[in-house]
Short mmCIF file of N, CA and C and ligand atoms in Angstrom, two decimals:
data_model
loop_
_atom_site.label_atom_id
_atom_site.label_comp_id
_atom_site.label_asym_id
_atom_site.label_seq_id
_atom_site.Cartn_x
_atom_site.Cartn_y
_atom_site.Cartn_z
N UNK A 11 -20.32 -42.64 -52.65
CA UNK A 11 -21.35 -41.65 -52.94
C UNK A 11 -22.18 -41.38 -51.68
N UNK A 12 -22.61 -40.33 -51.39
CA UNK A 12 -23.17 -39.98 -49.96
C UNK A 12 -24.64 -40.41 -50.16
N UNK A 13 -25.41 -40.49 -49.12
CA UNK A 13 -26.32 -41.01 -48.76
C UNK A 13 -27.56 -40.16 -48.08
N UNK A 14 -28.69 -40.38 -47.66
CA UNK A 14 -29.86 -40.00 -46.90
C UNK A 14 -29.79 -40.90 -46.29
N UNK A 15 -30.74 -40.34 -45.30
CA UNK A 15 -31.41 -41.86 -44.12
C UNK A 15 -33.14 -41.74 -45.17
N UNK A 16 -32.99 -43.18 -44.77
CA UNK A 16 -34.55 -43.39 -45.02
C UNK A 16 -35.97 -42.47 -45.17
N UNK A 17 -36.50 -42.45 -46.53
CA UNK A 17 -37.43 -41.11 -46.46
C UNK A 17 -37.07 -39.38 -46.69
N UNK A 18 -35.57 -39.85 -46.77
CA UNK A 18 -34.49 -38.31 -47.22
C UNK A 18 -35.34 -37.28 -45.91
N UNK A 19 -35.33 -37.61 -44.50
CA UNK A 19 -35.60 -36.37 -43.20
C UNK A 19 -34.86 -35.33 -43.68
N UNK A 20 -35.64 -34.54 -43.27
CA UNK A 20 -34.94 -32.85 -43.43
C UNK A 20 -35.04 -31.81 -42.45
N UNK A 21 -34.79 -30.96 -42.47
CA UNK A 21 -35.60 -29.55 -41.39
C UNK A 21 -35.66 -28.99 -42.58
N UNK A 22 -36.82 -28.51 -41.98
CA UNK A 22 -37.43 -28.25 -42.77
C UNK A 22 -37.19 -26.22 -44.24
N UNK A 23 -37.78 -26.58 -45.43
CA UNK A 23 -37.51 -25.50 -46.33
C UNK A 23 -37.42 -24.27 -45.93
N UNK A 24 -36.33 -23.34 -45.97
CA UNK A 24 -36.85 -22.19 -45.34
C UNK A 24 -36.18 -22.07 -43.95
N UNK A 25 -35.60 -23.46 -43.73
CA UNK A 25 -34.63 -22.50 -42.19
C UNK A 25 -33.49 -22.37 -42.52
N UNK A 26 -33.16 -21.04 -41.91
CA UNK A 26 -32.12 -20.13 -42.46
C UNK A 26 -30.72 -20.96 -41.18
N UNK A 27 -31.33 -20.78 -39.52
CA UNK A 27 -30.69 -21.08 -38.37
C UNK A 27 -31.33 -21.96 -37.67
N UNK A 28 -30.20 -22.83 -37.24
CA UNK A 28 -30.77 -23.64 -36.16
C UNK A 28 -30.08 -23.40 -35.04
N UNK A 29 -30.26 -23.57 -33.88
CA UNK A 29 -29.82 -23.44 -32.99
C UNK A 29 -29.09 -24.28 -31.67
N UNK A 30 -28.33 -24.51 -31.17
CA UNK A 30 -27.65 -25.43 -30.53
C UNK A 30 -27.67 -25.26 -29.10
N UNK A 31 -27.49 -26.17 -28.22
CA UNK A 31 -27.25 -25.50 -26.53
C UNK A 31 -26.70 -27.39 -26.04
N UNK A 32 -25.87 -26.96 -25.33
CA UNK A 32 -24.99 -27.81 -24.66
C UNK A 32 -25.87 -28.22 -23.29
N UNK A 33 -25.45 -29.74 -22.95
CA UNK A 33 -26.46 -29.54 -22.05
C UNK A 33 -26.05 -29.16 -20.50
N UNK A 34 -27.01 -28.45 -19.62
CA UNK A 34 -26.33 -27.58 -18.84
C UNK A 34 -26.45 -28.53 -17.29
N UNK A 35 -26.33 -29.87 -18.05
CA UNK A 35 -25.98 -30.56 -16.11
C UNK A 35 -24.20 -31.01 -16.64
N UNK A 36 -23.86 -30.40 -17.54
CA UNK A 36 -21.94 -30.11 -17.49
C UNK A 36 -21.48 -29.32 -17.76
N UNK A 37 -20.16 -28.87 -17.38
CA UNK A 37 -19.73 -27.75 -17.62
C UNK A 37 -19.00 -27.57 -18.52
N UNK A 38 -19.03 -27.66 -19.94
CA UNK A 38 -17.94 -27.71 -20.73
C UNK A 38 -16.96 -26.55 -20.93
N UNK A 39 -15.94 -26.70 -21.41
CA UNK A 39 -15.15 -25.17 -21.55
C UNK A 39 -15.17 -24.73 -22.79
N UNK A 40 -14.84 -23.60 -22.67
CA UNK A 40 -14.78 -22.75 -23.67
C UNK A 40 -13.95 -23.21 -25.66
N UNK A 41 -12.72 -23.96 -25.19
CA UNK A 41 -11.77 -24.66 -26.05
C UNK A 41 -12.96 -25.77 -26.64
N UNK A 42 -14.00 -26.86 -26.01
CA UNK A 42 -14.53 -27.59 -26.34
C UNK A 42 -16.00 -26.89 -27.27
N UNK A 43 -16.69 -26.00 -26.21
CA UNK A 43 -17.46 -25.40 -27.33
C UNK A 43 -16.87 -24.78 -28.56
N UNK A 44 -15.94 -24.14 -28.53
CA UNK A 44 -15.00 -23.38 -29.83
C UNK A 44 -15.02 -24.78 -30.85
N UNK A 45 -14.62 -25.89 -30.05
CA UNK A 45 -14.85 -26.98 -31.58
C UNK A 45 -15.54 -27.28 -32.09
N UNK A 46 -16.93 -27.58 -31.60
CA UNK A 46 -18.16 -27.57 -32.24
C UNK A 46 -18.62 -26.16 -32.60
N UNK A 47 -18.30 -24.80 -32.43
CA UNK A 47 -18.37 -23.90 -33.28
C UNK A 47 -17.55 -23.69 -34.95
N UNK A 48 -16.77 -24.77 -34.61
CA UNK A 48 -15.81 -24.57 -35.56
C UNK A 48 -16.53 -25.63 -36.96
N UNK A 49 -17.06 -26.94 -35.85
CA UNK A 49 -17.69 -28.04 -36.90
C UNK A 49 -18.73 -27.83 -37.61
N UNK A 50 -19.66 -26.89 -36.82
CA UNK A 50 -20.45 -26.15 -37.56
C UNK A 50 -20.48 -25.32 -38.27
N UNK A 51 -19.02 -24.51 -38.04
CA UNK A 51 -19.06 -23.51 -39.71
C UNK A 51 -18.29 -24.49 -40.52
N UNK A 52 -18.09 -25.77 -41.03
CA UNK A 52 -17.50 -26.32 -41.68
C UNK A 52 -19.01 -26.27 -42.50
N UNK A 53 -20.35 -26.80 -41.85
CA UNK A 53 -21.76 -26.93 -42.92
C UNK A 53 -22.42 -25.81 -43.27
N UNK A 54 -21.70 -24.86 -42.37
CA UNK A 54 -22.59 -23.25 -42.41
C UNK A 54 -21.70 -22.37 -44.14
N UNK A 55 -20.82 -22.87 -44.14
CA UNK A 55 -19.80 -22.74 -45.21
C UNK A 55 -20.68 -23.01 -47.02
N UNK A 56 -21.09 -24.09 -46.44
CA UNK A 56 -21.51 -24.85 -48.12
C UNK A 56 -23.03 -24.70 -47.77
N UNK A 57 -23.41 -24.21 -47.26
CA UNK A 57 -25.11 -23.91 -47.13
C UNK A 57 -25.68 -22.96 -46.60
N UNK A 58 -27.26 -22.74 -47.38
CA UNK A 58 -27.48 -21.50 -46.43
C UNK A 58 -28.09 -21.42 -45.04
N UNK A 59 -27.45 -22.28 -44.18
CA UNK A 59 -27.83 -22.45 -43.02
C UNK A 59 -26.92 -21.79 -41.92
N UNK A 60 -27.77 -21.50 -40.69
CA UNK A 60 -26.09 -20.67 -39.68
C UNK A 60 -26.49 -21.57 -38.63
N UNK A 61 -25.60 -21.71 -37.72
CA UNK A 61 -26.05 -22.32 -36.45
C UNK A 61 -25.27 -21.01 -35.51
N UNK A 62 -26.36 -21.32 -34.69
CA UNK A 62 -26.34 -20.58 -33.36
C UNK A 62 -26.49 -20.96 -32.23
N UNK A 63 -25.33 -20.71 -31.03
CA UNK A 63 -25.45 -21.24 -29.64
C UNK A 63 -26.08 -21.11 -29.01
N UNK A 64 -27.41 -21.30 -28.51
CA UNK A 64 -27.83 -20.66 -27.38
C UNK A 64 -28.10 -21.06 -25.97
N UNK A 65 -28.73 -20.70 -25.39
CA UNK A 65 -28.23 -21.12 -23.61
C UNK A 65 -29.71 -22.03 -22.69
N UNK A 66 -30.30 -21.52 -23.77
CA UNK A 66 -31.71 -22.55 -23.60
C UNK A 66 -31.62 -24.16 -24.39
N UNK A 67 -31.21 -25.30 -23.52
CA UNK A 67 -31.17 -26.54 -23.98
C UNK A 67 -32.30 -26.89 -24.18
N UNK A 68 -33.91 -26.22 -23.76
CA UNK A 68 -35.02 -26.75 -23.77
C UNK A 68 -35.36 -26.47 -25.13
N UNK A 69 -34.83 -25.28 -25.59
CA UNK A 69 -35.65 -24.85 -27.25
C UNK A 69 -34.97 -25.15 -28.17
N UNK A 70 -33.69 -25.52 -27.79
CA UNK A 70 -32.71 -25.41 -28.89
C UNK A 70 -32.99 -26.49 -29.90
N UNK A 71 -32.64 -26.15 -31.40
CA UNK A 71 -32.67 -27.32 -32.13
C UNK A 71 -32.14 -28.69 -32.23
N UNK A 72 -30.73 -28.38 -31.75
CA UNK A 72 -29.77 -29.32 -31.62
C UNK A 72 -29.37 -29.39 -30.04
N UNK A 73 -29.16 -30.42 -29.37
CA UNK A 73 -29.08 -30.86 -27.91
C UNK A 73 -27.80 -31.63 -27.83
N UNK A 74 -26.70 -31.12 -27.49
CA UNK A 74 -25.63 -32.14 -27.48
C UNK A 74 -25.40 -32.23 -25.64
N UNK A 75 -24.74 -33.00 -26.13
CA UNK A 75 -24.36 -34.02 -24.72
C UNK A 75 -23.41 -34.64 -24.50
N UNK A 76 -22.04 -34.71 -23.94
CA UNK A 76 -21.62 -36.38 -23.27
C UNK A 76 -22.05 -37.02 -21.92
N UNK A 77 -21.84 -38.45 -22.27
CA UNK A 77 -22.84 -39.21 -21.53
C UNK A 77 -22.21 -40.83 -21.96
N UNK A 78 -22.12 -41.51 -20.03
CA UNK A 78 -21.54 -42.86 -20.50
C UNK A 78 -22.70 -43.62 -20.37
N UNK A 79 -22.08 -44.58 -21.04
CA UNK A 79 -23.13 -46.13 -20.87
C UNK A 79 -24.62 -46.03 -21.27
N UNK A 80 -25.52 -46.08 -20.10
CA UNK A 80 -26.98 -45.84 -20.53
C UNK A 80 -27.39 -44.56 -20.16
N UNK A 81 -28.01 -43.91 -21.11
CA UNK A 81 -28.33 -42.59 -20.67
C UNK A 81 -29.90 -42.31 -21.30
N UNK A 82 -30.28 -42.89 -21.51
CA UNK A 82 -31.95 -43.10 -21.43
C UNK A 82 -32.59 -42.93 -23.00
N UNK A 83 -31.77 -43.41 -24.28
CA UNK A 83 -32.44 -43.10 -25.05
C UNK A 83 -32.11 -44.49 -26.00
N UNK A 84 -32.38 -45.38 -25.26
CA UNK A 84 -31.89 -46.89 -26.46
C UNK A 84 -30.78 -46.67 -26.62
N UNK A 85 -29.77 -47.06 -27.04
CA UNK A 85 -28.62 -46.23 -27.42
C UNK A 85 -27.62 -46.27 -26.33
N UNK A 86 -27.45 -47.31 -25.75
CA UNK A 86 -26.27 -47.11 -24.73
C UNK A 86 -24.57 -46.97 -25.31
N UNK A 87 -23.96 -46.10 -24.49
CA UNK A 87 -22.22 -46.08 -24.73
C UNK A 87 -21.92 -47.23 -24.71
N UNK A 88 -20.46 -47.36 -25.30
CA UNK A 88 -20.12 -48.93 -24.73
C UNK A 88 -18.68 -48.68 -24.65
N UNK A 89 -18.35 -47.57 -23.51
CA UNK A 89 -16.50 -47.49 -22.81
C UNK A 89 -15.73 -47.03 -23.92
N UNK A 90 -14.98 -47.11 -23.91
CA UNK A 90 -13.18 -46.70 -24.82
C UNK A 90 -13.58 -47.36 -25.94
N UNK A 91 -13.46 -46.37 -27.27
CA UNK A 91 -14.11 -46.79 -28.44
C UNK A 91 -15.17 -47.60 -28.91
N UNK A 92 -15.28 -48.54 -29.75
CA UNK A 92 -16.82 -48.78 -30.36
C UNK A 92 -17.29 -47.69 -31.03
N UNK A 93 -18.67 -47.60 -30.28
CA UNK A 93 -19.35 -46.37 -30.66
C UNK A 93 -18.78 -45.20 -30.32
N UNK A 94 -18.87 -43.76 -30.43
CA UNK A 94 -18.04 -43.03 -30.20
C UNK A 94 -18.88 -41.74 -30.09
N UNK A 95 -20.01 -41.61 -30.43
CA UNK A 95 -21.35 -40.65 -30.37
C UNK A 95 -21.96 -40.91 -31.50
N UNK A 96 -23.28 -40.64 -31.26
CA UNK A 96 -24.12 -40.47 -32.34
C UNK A 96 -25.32 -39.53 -32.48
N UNK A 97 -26.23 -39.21 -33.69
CA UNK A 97 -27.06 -38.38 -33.48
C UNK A 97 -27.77 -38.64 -34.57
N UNK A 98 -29.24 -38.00 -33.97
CA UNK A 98 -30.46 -38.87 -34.75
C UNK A 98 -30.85 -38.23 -35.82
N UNK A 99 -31.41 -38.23 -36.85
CA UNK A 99 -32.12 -37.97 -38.44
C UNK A 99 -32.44 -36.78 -37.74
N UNK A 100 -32.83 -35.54 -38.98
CA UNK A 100 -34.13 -35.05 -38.88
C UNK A 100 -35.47 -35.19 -38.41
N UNK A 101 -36.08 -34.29 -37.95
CA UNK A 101 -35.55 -32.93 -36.81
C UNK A 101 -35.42 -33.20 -35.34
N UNK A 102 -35.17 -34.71 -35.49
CA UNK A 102 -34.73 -34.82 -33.69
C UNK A 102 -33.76 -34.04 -32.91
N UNK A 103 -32.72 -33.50 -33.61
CA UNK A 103 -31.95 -33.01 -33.22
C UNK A 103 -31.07 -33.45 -32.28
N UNK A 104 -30.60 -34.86 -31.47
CA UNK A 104 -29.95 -35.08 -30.24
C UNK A 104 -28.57 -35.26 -30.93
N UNK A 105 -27.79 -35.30 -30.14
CA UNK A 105 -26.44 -35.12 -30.65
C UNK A 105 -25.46 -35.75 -29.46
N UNK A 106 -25.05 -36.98 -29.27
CA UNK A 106 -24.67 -37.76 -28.15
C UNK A 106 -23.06 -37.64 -28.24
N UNK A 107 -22.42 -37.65 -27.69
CA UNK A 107 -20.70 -37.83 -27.46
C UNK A 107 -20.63 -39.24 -26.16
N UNK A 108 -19.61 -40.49 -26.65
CA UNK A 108 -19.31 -41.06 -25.48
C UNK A 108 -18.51 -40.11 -24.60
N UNK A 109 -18.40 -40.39 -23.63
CA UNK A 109 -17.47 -39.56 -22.10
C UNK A 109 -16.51 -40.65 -22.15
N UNK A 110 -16.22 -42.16 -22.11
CA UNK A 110 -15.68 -42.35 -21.87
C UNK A 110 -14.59 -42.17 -22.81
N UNK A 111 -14.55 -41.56 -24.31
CA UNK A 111 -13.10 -41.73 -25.24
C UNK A 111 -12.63 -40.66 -24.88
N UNK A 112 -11.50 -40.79 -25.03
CA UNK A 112 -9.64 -40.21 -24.71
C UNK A 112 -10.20 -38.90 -26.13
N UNK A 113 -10.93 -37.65 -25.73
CA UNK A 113 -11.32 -36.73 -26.40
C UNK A 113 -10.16 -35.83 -26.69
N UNK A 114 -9.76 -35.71 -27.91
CA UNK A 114 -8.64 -34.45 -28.03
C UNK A 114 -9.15 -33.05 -28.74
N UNK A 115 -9.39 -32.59 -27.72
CA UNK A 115 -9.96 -30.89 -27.75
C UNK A 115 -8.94 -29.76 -27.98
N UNK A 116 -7.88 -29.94 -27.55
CA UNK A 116 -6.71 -29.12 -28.08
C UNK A 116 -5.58 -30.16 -28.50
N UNK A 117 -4.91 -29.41 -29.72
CA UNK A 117 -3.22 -30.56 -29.62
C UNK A 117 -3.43 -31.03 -30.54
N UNK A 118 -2.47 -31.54 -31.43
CA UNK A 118 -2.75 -32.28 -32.23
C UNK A 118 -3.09 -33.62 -32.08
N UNK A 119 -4.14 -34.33 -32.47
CA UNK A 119 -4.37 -35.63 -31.86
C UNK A 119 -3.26 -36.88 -32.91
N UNK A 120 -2.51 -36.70 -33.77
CA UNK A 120 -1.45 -37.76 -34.47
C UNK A 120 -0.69 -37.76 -33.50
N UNK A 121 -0.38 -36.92 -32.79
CA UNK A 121 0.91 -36.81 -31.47
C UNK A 121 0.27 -37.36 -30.40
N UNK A 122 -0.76 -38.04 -30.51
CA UNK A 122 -1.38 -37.97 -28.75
C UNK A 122 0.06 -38.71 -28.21
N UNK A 123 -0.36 -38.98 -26.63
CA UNK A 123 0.36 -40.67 -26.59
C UNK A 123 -0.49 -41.32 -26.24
N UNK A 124 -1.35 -41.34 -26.44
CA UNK A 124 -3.01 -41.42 -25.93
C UNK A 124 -3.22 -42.70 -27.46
N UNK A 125 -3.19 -44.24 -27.30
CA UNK A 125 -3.62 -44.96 -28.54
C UNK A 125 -4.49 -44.60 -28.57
N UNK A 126 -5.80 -44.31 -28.06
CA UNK A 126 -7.12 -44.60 -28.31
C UNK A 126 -7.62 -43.29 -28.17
N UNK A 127 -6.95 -41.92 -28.85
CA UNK A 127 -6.97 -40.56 -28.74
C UNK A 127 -8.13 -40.40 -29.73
N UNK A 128 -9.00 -39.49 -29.86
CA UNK A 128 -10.27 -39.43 -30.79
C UNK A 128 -10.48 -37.87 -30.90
N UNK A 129 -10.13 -36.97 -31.94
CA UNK A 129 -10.32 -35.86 -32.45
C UNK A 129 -11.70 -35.83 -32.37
N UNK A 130 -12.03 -34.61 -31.44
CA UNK A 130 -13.26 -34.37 -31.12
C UNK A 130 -13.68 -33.45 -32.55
N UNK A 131 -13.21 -32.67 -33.30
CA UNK A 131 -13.67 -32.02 -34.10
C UNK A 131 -14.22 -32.65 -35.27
N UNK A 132 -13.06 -33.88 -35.39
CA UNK A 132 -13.60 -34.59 -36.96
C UNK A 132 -14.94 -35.21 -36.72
N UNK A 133 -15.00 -35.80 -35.41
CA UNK A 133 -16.38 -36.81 -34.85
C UNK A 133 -17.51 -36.13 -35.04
N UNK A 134 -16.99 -34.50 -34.55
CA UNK A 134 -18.43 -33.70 -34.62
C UNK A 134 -18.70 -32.86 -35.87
N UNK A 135 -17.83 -32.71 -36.84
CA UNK A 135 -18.10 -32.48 -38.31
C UNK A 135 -18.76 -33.99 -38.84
N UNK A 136 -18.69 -35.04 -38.79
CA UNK A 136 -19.51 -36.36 -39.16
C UNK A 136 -20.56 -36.06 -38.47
N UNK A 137 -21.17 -35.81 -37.52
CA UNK A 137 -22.17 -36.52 -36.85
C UNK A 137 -23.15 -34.81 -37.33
N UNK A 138 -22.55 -34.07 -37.33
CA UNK A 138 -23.67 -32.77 -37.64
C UNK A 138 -23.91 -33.36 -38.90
N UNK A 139 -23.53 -34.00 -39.84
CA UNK A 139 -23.99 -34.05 -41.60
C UNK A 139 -24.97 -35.31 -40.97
N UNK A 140 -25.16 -35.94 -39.80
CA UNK A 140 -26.63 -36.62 -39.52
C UNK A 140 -27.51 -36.18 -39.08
N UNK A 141 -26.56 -35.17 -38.29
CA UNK A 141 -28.26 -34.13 -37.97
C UNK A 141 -28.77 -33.31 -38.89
N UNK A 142 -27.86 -33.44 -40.05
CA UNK A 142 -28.64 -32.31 -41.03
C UNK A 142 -29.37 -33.14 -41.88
N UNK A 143 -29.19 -34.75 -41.53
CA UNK A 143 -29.89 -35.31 -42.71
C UNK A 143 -28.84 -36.14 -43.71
N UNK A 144 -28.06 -36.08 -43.34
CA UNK A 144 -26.51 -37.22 -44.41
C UNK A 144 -26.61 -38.18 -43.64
N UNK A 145 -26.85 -39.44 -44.70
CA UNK A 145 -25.99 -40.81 -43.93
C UNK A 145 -24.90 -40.96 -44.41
N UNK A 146 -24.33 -42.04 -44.61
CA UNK A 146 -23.05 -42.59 -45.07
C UNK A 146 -22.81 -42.95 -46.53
N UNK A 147 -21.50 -42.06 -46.54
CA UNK A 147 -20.87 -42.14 -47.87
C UNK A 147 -20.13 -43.43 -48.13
N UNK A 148 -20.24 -43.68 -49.56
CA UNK A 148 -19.40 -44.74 -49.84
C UNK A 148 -17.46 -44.31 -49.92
N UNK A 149 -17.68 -43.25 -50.29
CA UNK A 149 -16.66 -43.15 -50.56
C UNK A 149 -15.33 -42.57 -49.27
N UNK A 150 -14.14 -43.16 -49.52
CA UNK A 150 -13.22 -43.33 -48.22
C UNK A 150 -12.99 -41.80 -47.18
N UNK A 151 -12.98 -40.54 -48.57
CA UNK A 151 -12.55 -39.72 -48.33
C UNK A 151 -13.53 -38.74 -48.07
N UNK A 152 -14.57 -38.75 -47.56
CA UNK A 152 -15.88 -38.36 -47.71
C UNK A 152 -15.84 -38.40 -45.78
N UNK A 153 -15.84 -37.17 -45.11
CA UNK A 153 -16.21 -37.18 -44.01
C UNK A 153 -17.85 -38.06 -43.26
N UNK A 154 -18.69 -38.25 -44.81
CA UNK A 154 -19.50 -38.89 -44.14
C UNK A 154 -19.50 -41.15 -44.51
N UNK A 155 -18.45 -41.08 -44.58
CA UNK A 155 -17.74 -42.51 -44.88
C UNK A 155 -17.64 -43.00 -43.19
N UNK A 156 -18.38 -44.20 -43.11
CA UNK A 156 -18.25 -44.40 -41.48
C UNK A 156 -17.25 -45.04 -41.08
N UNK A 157 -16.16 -45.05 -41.32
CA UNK A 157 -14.97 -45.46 -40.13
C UNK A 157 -14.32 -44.04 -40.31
N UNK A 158 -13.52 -44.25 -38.84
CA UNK A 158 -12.70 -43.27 -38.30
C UNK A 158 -11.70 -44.15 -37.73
N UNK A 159 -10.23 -43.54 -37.76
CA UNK A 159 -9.42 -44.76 -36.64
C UNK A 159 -8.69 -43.30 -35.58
N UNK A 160 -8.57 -43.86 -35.11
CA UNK A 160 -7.56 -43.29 -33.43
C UNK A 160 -6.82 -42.35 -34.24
N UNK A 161 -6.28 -41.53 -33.61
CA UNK A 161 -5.08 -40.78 -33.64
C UNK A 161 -5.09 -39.76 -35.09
N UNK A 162 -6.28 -39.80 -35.56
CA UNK A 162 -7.05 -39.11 -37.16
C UNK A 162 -7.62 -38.22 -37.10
N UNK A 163 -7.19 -37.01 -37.74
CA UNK A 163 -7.99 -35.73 -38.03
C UNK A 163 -8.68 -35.44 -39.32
N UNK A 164 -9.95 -35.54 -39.59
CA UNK A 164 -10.38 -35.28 -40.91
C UNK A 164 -11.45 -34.52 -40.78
N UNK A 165 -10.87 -33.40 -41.30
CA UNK A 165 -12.46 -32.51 -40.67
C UNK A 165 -13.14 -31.47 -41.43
N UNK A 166 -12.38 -31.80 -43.25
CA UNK A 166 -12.61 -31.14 -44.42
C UNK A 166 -14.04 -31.66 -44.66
N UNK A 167 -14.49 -31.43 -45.57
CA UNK A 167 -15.81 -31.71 -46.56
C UNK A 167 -15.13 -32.03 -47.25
N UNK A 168 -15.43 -33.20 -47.43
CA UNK A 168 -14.85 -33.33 -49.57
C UNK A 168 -16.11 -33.24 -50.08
N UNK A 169 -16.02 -32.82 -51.78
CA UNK A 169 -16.28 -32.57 -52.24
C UNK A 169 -17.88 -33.67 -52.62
N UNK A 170 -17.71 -34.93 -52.25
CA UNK A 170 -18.50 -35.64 -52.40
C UNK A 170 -20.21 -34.98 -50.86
N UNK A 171 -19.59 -34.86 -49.49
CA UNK A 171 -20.46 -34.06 -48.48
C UNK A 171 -21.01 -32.65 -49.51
N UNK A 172 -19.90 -32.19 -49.69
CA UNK A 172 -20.68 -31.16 -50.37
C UNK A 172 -22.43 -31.17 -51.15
N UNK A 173 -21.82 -31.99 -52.40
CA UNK A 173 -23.09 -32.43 -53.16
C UNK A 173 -23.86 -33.10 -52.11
N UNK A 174 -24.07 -33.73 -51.26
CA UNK A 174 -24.86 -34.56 -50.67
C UNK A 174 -25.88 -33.32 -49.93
N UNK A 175 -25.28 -32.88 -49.14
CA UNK A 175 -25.92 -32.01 -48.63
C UNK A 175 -26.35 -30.43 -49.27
N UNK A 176 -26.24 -29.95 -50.43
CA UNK A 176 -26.40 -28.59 -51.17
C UNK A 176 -27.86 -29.72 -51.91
N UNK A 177 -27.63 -30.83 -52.04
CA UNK A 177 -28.94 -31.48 -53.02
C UNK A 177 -30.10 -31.50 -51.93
N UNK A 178 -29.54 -31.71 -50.65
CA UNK A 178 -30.63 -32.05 -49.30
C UNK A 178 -31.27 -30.67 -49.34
N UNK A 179 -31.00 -29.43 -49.38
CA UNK A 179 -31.18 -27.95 -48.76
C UNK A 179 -31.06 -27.08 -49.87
N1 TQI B 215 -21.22 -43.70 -34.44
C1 TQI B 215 -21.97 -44.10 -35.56
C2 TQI B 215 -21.89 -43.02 -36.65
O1 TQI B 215 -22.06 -41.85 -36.33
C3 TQI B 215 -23.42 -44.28 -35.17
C4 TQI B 215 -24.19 -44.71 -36.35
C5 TQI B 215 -24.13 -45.90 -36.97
C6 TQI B 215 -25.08 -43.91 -37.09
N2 TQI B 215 -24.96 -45.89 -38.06
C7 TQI B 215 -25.54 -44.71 -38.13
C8 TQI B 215 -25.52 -42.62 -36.94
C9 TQI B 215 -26.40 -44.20 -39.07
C10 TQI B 215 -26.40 -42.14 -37.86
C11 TQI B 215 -26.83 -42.92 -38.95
O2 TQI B 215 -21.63 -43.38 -37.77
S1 TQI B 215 -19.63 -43.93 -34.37
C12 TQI B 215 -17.56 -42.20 -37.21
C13 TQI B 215 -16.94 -42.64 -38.45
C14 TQI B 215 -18.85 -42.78 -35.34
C15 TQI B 215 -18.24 -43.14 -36.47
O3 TQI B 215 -19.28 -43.65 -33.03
O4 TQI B 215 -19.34 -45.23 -34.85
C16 TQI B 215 -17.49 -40.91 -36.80
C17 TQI B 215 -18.80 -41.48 -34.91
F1 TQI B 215 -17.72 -42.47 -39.45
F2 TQI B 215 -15.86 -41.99 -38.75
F3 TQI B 215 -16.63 -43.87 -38.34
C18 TQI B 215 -18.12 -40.53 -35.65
CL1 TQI B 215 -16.60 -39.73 -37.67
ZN1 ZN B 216 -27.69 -41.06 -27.00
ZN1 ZN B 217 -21.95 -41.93 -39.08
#
């Protein structure tokens, strides 16, 4: 069964869009933003929320990033799997990616040859249902269920995210 964090955080009643910006000391490409455009219409789908890119990292709602080891917010990477990114409650908005995992941005990642290959899309469909305010589901099949293993694409909503988040908003 899906979950809140502590105190059920929200953004607040009434926002329609939030807004996103990559942060601009990297250059990501085009294929990598397209996936997190993509993870985000997975929540823009079941709610009335839109997200939008924009080019100002200073205003934006959501702040993503990759970044190894210590990068100044408690919260250090720790190399080739473990942690794998994370991102904070309501309305902090930060949105962390490790640099160091074997990221699969195009391709199917079951084919990598890559063991320790990590579907960037499924990671970032989980970690937006924390920035919107989802913790962890009990249940297996529930994108917000916290394990993930290597070489795994899961990047549906089941039906359990659904309810979790239409009850949040
Ligand atoms: N990162 C953890 C996660 O996102 C960080 C974390 C632990 C966390 N407890 C939290 C974040 C509570 C918010 C609230 O769950 S992770 C998965 C999953 C990770 C794990 O790198 O371990 C995914 C990142 F759930 F599949 F295991 C993405 Cl999809
Ligand atoms: Zn961080
Ligand atoms: Zn999680």
């Amino acid at each position: 069964h899906y979950a809140y964090f502590p105190g059920r955080p929200r953004w607040p009643a009434g926002t329609t869009t939030l807004t996103y910006a990559f942060d601009p000391s990297e250059n990501l490409d085009d294929a990598t933003k397209q996936v997190f455009a993509n993870a985000f219409n997975k929540w823009a789908k079941v709610t009335t929320i839109t997200f939008t890119e924009t080019t100002s990292y200073r205003a934006a709602d959501i702040k993503i990033g990759f970044y190894s080891g210590d990068h100044g917010d408690g919260e250090p990477f720790d190399g080739v799997l473990g942690t794998l990114a994370h991102a904070f409650s309501p309305t902090d908005g930060r949105f962390h990616l490790d640099k160091a995992e074997d990221w699969v941005v195009n391709g199917d990642v079951t084919e990598s040859s890559l063991s320790n290959a990590i579907d960037l899309e499924s990671v970032a469909v989980h970690e937006i249902g924390h920035v919107l305010g989802l913790g962890h589901s009990s249940i297996e099949e529930a994108i917000m269920y916290p394990t993930i293993t290597s070489r795994t694409r899961k990047v549906e909503l089941e039906e359990d995210d659904i309810l979790g988040i239409q009850n949040l908003y």
